[in-house]
Amino acid sequence: MNKDFRKSTVYQIYPKSFCDTNKDGLGDLRGVIQKLDYIKELGVDYIWLTPFFVSPQNDNGYDVEDYYNIDPRYGTMEDVEELIAEGEKRGIGFMFDMVFNHVSTRHEWFRKAMEGNPYYKDFFIFRKGKGGGVPPTNWESKFGGNAWEYVEKFDEYYLHLFDVTQADLNWENENLRKEIQKILKFWMEKGVRGFRFDVINLISKACYEDDETGDGRKYYTDGPKIHQYLKEMHDATFGTDPGIVTVGEMSSTTMENCFQYAGRDTGELSMVFSFHHLKVDFMGNEKWVLVPADFQKLKNIIFDWQTKMAEHNAWNAVFWCNHDQPRVVSRFGDEEKCWKESAKMLGTIIHCLRGTPYVYQGEEIGMTNTDFTDISQFRDVESLNHYQILQDKGLSASDALRIIQAHSRDNGRTPMQWDDSKYAGFAAEDSAEPWIAVNGNHTKINAADQLKDEDSIFRYYQKLIAMRKEMDVIAYGDIEPLAPKDPCVFAYRRTYEGHELIVAANFYGREYTWKGAPDVDGYDRVIGNYKDAVSAEHGVMHLRPYEAAVWYK
Ligand code: TEU
Ligand code: CA
């Protein structure tokens, strides 16, 4: 099963929130098997599964205790083998999520390190403090607080860029790198068709110094040996099999580095996730604030990445949603009045871009942010930490909650809405309560209804995914931004071997007349989120609220 990743679409599953088959309130691997026909119906080529390896679940599996075994809460190795085989039957390949920047402090390597075993101690980053209880550097953990944890026994600290139970690995150590290669080969032999590498651009630390102007990220992001490490991993493992697709999650990266990470001939990865376009409702790098999304900035970033990555023969993953992000229809669309139109509009923008689109579970039915009204309903360690940090900074509990509601990763983690039953079909009605509450709007937003409705968001995503397969211009074409400075319109042109695709979208909920639009006379309108055609004549388009349409010639 070798696929062209440029024609492919990936569906991301967060198993814990997808489907629970044994009634314990947690989604599981058998739940994924059960829903493979649904995913097949959508038309995707790959499924990226977030981690289900043995883990204490402090960060929902991104804290891996054992890369070779399955957390019993998710299932068994037999389930994984069956899952891969069942995917294969349906022409769907699996991408597993490999977390190699850190391991759980319960991982055997860390336990041995803590016993004082020097071989394993060097798998981690232990450093002396500055004395008087001052850690080695002032770097901040991404989940809040200082990034170093004191170990009395050694009078040293270990580095954790994420939770205190996620200890960073020392990639300088060749034995560690060999262990990583072993893990990848193990899963390749099981028939895995791809990998997603968690925060992989953080593995090479430049030095351990105070960052007087920031949080430390300049010392560990896109570090000095990162390309060397990726090439080495590529050559020793997945590089030997051209059928394997890889995507690196690149935290706060630069485009120059991505030219190389995801270059056609650079021998590193197939493609990259970058996040700059999802920080347009932040204040700089500060996520825990409430500011309106900056549309101009969003367009600038997307177009900049689109055109420059193309110039450098490098490949993007294109996406709005994942398990770390709020739901896009709530974020950039309108979950109330124009729910369906805005969800389809946002899908149109992503799926016609140059890159491999990723659909996050529930996005294809327009799932929204949570309806949580109390902090006790949230589960994510990052949200809970920052709820406290915001109040320590002087915010009231209710203001802190409003910020958490807008930005929490739990917005993307409520159970998949399969139907309108008590637990949305995520779990049976007589199951244990889901580990995180179902959104009350599942009576209105659910997969069962949308499968019956030809005009649903699901059916629209299905068409978008099929279009990429049918039209080379979407998969291979060049991209030219249109009206990059227009305050309402998101539009671009794709061209390939004499064919042309024009994508136009009104990003807002008010009618808008776009003067200077391209003339689409003589083009076929191939998809749109309103039943009748856009009114367009001689370069003037009248776009209805959140209207999106695509023309082909
Ligand atoms: O996320 C990396 C990461 O830095 C962010 O997406 C992070 O969740 C957010 O920016 C914090 O504001 C990856 C995984 O996708 C995430 O689920 C894990 O928690 C994290 O790595 C640690 O493994
Ligand atoms: Ca279960």
Short mmCIF file of C-alpha atoms in Angstrom, two decimals, residues 103-126 151 153-158 167-170 173:
data_model
loop_
_atom_site.label_atom_id
_atom_site.label_comp_id
_atom_site.label_asym_id
_atom_site.label_seq_id
_atom_site.Cartn_x
_atom_site.Cartn_y
_atom_site.Cartn_z
CA VAL A 103 9.62 9.93 28.44
CA SER A 104 7.52 9.41 31.51
CA THR A 105 9.48 9.44 34.73
CA ARG A 106 8.05 5.94 35.15
CA HIS A 107 9.93 4.71 32.08
CA GLU A 108 12.50 2.05 32.94
CA TRP A 109 15.30 4.31 31.70
CA PHE A 110 14.36 7.03 34.14
CA ARG A 111 13.87 4.62 37.01
CA LYS A 112 17.37 3.23 36.43
CA ALA A 113 18.72 6.74 36.18
CA MET A 114 17.19 7.52 39.55
CA GLU A 115 18.86 4.44 40.98
CA GLY A 116 22.12 6.11 40.02
CA ASN A 117 22.89 3.88 37.03
CA PRO A 118 25.30 6.09 35.04
CA TYR A 119 24.47 4.47 31.67
CA TYR A 120 20.83 5.49 31.97
CA LYS A 121 21.43 8.69 33.87
CA ASP A 122 23.09 9.97 30.72
CA PHE A 123 19.87 9.30 28.77
CA PHE A 124 18.52 12.37 30.58
CA ILE A 125 19.57 15.92 31.22
CA PHE A 126 20.76 16.28 34.80
CA VAL A 151 16.46 15.52 42.85
CA LYS A 153 19.67 12.35 46.12
CA PHE A 154 21.96 13.71 43.39
CA ASP A 155 21.72 17.35 44.42
CA GLU A 156 20.92 17.90 40.75
CA TYR A 157 17.98 18.87 38.62
CA TYR A 158 16.53 17.14 35.57
CA ALA A 167 11.74 14.02 31.56
CA ASP A 168 13.63 15.32 28.50
CA LEU A 169 15.90 12.86 26.75
CA ASN A 170 19.55 13.51 26.04
CA ASN A 173 23.88 10.14 23.82
#
